[in-house]
XYZ file of C-alpha atoms in Angstrom:
501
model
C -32.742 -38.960 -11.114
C -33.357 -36.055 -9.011
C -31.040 -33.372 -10.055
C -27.805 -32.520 -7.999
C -28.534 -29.963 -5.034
C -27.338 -26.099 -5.917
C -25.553 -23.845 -3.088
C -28.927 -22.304 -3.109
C -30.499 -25.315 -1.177
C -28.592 -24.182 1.924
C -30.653 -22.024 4.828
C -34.022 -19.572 4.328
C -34.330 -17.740 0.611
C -35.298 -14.178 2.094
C -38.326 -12.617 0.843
C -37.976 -10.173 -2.250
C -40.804 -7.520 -3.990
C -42.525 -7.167 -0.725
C -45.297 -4.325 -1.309
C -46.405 -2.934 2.056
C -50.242 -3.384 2.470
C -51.789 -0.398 4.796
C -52.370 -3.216 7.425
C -48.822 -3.286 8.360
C -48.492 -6.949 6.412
C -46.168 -7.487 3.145
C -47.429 -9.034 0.138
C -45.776 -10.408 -2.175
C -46.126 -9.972 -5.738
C -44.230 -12.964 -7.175
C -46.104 -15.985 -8.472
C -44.552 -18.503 -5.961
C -43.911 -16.862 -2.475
C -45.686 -16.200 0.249
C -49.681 -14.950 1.064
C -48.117 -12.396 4.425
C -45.102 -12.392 5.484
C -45.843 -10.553 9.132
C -42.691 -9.713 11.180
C -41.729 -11.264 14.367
C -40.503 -9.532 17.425
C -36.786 -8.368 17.042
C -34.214 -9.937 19.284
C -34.251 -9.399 23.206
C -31.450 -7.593 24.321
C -30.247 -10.887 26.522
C -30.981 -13.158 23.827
C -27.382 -15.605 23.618
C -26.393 -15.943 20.130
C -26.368 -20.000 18.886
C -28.605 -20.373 21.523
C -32.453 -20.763 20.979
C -34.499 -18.423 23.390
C -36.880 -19.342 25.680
C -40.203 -20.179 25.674
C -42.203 -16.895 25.236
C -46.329 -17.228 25.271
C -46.409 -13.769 23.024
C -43.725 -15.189 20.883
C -46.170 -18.488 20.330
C -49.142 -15.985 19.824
C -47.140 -14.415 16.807
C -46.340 -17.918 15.219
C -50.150 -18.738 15.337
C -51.891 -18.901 12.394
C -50.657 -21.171 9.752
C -51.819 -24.479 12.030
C -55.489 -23.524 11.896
C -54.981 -23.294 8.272
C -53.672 -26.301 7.732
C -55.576 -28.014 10.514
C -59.065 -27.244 8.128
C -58.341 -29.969 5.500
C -58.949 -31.842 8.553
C -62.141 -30.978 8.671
C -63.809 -30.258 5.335
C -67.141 -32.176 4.301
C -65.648 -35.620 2.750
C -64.225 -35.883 6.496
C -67.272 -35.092 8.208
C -69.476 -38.131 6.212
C -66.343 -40.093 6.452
C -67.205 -39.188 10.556
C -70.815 -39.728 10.487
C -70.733 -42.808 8.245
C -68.048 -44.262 10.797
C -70.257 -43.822 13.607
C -73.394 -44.907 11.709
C -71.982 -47.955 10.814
C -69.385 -49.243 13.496
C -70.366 -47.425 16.540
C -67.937 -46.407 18.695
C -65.085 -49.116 17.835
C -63.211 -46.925 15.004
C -62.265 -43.828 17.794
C -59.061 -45.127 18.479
C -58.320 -45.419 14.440
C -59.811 -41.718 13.976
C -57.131 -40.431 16.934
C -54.396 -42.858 15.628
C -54.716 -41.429 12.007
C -55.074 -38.215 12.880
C -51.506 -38.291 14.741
C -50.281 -39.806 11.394
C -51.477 -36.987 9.674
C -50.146 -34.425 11.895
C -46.613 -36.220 11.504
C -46.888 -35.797 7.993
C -47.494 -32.325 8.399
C -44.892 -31.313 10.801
C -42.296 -32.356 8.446
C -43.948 -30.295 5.065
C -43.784 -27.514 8.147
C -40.024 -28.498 8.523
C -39.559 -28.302 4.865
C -40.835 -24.871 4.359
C -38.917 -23.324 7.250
C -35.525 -24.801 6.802
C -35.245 -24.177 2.879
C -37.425 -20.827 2.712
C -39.004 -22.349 -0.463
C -42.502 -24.625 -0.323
C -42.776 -27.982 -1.873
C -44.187 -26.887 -4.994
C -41.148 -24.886 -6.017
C -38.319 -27.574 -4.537
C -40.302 -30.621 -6.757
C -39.877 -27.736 -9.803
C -35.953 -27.302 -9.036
C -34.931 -31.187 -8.181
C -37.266 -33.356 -10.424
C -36.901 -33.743 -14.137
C -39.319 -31.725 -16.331
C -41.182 -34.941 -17.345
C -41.491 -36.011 -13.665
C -42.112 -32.162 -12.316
C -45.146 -32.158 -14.937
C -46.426 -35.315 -13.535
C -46.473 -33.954 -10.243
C -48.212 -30.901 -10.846
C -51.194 -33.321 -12.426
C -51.523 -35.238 -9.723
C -51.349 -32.940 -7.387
C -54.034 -30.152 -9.603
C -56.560 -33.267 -9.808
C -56.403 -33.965 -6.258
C -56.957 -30.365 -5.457
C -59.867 -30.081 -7.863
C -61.836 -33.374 -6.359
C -60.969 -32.292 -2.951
C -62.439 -28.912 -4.408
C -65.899 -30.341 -5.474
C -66.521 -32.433 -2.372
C -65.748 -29.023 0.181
C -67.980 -26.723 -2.551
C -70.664 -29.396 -2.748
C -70.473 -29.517 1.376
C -71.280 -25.891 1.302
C -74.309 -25.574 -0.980
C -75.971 -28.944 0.793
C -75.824 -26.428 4.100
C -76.934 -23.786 1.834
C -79.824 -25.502 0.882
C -80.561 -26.825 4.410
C -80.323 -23.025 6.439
C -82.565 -21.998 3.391
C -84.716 -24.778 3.920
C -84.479 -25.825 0.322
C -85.110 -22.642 -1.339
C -81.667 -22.479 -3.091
C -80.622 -25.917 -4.830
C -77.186 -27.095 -4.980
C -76.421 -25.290 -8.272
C -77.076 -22.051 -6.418
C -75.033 -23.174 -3.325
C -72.218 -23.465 -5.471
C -72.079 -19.952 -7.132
C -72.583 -18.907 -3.942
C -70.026 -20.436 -2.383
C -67.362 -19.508 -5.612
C -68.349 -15.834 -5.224
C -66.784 -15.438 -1.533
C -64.168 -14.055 -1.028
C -61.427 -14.930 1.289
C -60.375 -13.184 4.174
C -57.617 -14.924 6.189
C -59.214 -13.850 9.809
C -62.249 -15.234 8.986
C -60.734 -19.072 9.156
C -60.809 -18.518 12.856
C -64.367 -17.046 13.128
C -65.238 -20.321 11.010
C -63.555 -22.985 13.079
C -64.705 -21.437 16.412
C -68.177 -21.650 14.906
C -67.587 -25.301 13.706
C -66.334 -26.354 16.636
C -69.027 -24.626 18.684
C -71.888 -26.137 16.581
C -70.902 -29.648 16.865
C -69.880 -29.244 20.511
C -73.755 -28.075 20.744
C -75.225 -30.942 18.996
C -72.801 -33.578 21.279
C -74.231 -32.219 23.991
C -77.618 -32.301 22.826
C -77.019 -36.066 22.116
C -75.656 -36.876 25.327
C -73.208 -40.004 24.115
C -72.319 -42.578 26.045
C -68.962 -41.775 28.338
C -68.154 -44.821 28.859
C -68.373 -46.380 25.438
C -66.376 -43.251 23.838
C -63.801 -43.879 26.387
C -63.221 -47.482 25.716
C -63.413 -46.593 21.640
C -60.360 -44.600 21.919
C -58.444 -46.687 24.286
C -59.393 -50.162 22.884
C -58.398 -51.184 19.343
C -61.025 -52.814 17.509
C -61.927 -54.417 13.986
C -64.280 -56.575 12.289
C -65.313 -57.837 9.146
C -67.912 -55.300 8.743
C -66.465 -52.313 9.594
C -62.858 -52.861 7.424
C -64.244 -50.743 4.799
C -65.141 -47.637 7.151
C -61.892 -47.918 8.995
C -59.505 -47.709 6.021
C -62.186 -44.769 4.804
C -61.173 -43.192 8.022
C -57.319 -43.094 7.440
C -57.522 -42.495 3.863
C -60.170 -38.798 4.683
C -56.848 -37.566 7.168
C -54.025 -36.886 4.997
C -55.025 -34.914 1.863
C -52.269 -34.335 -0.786
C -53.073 -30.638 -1.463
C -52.417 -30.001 2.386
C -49.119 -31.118 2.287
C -48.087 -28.499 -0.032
C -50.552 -25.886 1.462
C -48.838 -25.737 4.674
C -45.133 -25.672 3.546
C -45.860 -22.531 2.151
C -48.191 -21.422 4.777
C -45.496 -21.068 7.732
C -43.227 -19.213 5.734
C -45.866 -16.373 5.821
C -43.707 -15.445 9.543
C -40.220 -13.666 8.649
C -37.701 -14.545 10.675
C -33.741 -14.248 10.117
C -32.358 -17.262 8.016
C -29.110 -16.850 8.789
C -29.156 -17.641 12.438
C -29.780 -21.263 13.284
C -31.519 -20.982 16.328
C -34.415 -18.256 15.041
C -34.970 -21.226 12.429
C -34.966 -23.731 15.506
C -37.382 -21.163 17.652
C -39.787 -20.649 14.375
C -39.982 -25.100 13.876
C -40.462 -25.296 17.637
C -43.587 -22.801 17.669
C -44.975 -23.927 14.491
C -44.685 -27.287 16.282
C -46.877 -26.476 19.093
C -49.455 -24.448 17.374
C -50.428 -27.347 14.618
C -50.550 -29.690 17.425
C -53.190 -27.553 19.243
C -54.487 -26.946 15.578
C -55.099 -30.293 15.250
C -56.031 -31.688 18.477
C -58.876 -29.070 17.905
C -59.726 -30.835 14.273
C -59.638 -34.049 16.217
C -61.860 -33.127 18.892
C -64.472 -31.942 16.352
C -64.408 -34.754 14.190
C -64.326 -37.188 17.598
C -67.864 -35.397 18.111
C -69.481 -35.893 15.029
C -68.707 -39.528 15.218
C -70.411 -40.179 18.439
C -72.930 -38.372 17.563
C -73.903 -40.477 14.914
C -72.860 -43.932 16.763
C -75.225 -42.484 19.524
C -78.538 -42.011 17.563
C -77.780 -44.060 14.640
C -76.020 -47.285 15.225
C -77.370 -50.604 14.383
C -80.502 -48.997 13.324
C -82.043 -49.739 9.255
C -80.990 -45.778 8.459
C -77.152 -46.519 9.390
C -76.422 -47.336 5.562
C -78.132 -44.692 4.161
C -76.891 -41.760 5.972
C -74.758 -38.759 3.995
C -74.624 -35.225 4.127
C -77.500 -34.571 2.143
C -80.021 -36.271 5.131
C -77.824 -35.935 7.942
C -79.331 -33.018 9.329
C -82.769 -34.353 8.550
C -82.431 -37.703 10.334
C -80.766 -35.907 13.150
C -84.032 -33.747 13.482
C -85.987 -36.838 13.533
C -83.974 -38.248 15.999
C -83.403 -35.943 18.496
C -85.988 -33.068 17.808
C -86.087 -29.255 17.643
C -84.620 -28.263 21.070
C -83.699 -25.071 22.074
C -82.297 -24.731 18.921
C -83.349 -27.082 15.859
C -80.171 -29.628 15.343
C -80.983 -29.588 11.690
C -79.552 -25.986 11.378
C -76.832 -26.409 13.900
C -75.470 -28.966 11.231
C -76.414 -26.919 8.655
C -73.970 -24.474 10.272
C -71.576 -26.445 11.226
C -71.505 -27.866 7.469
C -71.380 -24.636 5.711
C -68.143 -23.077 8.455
C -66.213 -26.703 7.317
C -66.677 -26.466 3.523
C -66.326 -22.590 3.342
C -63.212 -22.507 5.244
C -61.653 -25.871 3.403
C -62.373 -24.210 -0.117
C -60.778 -21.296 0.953
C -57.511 -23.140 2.250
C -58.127 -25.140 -0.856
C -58.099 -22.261 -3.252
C -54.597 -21.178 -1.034
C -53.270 -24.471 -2.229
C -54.076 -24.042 -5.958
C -52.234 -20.888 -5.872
C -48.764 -22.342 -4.292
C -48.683 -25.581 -6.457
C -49.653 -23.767 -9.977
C -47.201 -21.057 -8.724
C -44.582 -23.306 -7.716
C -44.234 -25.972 -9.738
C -44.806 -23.978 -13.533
C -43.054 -20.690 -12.336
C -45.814 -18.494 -13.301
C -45.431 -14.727 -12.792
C -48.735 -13.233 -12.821
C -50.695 -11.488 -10.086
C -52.530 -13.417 -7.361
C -56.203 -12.684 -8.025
C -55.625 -14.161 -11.459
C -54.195 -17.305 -10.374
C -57.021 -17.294 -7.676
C -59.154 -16.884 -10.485
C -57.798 -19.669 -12.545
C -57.484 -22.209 -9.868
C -60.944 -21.320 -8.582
C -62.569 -22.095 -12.273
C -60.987 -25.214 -12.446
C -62.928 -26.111 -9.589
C -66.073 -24.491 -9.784
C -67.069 -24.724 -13.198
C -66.969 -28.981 -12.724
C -68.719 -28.199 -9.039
C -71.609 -26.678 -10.788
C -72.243 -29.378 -13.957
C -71.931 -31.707 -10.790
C -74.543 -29.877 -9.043
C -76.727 -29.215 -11.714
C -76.707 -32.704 -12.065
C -77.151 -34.331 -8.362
C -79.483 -31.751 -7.849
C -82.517 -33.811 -9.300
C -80.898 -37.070 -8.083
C -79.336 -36.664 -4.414
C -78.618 -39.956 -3.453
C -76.131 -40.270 -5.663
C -74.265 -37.720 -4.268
C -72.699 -40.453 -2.085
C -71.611 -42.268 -5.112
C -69.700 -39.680 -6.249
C -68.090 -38.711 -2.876
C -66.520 -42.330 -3.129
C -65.201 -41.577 -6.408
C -63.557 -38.308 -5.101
C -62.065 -40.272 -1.850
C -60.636 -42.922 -4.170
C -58.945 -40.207 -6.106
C -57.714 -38.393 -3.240
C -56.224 -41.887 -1.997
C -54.267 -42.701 -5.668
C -52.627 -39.196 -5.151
C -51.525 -38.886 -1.813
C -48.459 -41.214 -2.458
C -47.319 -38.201 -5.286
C -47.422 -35.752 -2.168
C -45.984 -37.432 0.748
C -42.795 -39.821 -1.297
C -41.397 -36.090 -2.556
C -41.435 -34.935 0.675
C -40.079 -37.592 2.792
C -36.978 -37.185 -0.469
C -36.182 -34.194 0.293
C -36.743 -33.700 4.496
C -33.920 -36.816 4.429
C -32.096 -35.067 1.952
C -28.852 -33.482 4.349
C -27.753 -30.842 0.826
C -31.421 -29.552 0.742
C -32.309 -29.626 4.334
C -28.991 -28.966 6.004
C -28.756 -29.491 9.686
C -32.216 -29.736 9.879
C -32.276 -32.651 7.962
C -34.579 -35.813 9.922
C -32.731 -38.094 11.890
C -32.042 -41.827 10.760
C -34.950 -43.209 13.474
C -37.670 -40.590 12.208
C -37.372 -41.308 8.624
C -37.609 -45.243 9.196
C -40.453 -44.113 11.226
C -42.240 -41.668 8.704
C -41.771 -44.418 5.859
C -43.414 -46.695 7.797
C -46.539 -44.479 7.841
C -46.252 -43.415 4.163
C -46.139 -47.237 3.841
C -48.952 -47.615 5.788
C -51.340 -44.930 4.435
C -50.486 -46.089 0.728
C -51.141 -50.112 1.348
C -54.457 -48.979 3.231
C -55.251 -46.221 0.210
C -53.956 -49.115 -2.274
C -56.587 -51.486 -0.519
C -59.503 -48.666 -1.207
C -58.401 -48.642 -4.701
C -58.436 -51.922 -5.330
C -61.592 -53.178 -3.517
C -63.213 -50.023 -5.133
C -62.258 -51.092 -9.197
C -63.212 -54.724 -8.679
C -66.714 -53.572 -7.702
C -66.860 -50.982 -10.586
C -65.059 -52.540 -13.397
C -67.592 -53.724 -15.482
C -66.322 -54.516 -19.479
C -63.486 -55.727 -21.396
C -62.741 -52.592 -22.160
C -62.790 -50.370 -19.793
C -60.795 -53.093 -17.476
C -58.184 -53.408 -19.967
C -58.097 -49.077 -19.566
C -57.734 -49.542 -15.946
C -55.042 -52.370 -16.348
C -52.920 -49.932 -18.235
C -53.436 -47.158 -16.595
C -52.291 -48.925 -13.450
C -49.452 -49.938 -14.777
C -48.457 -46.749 -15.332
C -49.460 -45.598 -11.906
C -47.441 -48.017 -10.238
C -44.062 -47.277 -12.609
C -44.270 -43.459 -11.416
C -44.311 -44.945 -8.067
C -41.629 -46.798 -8.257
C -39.755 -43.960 -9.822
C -39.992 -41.823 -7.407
C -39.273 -43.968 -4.495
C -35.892 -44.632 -6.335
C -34.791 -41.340 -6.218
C -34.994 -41.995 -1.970
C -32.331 -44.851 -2.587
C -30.357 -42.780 -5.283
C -30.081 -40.095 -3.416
C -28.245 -42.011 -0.931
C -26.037 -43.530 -3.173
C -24.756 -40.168 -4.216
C -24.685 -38.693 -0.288
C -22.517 -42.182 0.315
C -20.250 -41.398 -2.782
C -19.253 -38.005 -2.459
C -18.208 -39.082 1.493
C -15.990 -41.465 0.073
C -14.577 -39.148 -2.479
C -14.219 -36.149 0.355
């Protein structure tokens, strides 16, 4: 059972061992606290106290940041052949799944944002203080695994545009070490996602797709037989478990006063607006590369056979060199989504080895750690797919299936503890929006459940290795169970000590 709430759960933990960085930010030197933590304006003079101020547009500028951030798992390379396969395939009838599931995963994210604000602590370090060692362990698996196949697919994405801008001079393996020796600058993710966004806006225009059929795509639900597979594909790329405890660490990089209820209030309202820009930017990018593809590629022999690898080259085929070759302009486009996504990835390994083990140590040696868990599998990978490419889809369907079995050990913790009234205080969701954000953690874990399944009944081959899977099902399926029954215990105990009061 989730372990009885502490005085401690109540308002914003303020920030401690702050070093001041010449830059005017403070970084902190503790193992599970923030990357900045960049002051916001001071109170106006006419500000009312218990009242939250107006809308300011330099107020929303300061707040900005953290959304683009988050908004890149959106966007890393799994997504993008997710988007191109999607278009390949069913044409323009899976738009109005790609916008629907996007909105799911925003929802998702607005409440890790919620989280982080309201309790001054990410998710990482709340799953450390309220679940059982045993469970807490568990959790931090899951949720390392995730981040390491998430990991290989965005470092993979970046050394197949590697290889394409250097026309196939450097091979995957030397993408890789390429793409593990950058270094991360946080103003760079904006350089990166202006130049995604302005590559793939290039190559949609290039394409010219159809106006009227995108229109009707996004408006007009529909499904078929044939497509089933793509569209639960395209729900199961959105949410990514890694994210979700990314970005409730993320918006705690703005300091604001914990004490006052409304500064809280102003902070969730920003944050609110700038990851729903964030992400209707994601959206619009990915909404690109999928007409794109349902443009040139649709109902043609190459539609099954398209991945990242021959992307670009099929799009030269198709459409030429242009002012500008459109093999390189998704060879750019490519390497800005998995460089930024392995950076916010690396971010993420930080925060959940950080948060849920305690460790104190400095943060270039936990980005070193977390970054060799990744890499060194990314380049035996590459080393590997190097002399036999085409499997490289293969594998990316392995990594999406994992991705899928985790996501339900991200999002059930935090729908816990946003419902939770002693952690979350009056911020805590209302009755309506947690029968509402159940519903779509239902949804996304049936639909994940349904990739899962379909997925081992076309790879289990063996008495053996099906009688491994059995088992290790089972056991999948307990946890789960567990840890939904903390949502109903929980309640129990809110509804008993009311009684008792």
């Amino acid at each position: 059972m989730v372990s009885s709430p502490s005085p401690k759960h109540n308002g914003m933990r303020e920030s401690n061992h702050l070093l001041s960085d010449d830059d005017g930010y403070d970084y902190d030197d503790q193992a599970n606290d923030k990357i900045l933590a960049i002051e916001i304006e001071k109170a106006d003079a006419d500000d009312v106290p218990g009242v939250v101020p107006p809308f300011s547009w330099k107020k929303l500028w300061e707040f900005t940041g953290p959304g683009f951030l988050m908004s890149v798992a959106f966007l890393d390379p799994g997504n993008l052949e997710g988007d191109l396969q999607a278009g390949a395939i069913a044409g323009y009838s899976l738009l109005w799944l790609l916008m629907w599931s996007t909105f799911m995963g925003l929802l998702i994210q607005l409440l890790s944002l919620r989280l982080g604000v309201a309790t001054g602590r990410h998710l990482a370090e709340i799953c450390r203080e309220e679940y059982p060692n045993c469970a807490r362990i568990l959790l931090w698996l899951m949720a390392e695994v995730a981040l390491i196949g998430a990991d290989i697919q965005e470092v993979i994405g970046s050394a197949i545009a590697i290889k394409i801008l250097s026309r196939g001079v450097i091979p995957l393996w030397g993408g890789v070490l390429i793409t593990a020796s950058d270094w991360k600058l946080e103003a760079f993710f904006a350089v990166l996602i202006s130049t995604m966004a302005l590559s793939f806006a290039w190559m949609f225009a290039e394409t010219k797709p159809n106006g009227k059929e995108l229109i009707i795509g996004l408006l007009l639900p529909r499904l078929s037989s044939k497509t089933i597979q793509k569209a639960v594909g395209v729900v199961g790329c959105v949410i990514t478990p890694h994210n979700v405890f990314l970005y409730s660490a993320l918006v705690q990089t703005r300091k604001i006063d914990p004490k006052k209820k409304e500064k809280v209030q102003e902070a969730l309202n920003y944050y609110t607006i700038e990851s729903s820009i964030a992400v209707f930017v994601s959206f619009s990018i990915n909404l690109m590369v999928t007409t794109v593809f349902a443009k040139g590629f649709y109902a043609t022999p190459q539609a099954h056979s398209i991945g990242l690898v021959n992307a670009g080259q099929y799009l030269q085929e198709r459409y030429g060199g242009g002012l500008f070759p459109i093999l390189y302009i998704w060879g750019i486009g490519l390497l800005a989504a998995g460089q930024s996504s392995t950076m916010t990835g690396t971010y993420a390994g930080q925060f959940i080895m950080g948060g849920f083990l305690n460790l104190q140590m400095k943060k270039w040696i936990r980005s070193v750690i977390t970054r060799s868990c990744a890499i060194l599998p990314t380049i035996i990978v590459a080393i590997y797919f190097n002399r036999s490419e085409d499997s490289l889809d293969i594998l990316n369907e392995w990594l999406n299936v994992l991705q899928g079995m985790v996501i339900p050990f991200a999002i059930i913790p935090l729908l816990t503890l946003v419902s939770n009234e002693q952690i979350m205080g009056v911020f805590k969701i209302g009755k309506l929006m947690e029968r509402t954000v159940w519903t779509v953690a239902a949804l996304v874990i049936m639909i994940n459940g349904y990739v899962m399944l379909s997925f081992f009944l076309s790879e289990v081959n063996g008495l053996l290795f099906g009688f491994v899977v059995c088992m290790g099902a089972s056991a999948y399926i307990a946890f789960l169970v567990y840890l939904i029954s903390q949502r109903h215990n929980q309640a129990e105990l809110k509804g008993f000590t009311h009684l008792t009061n």
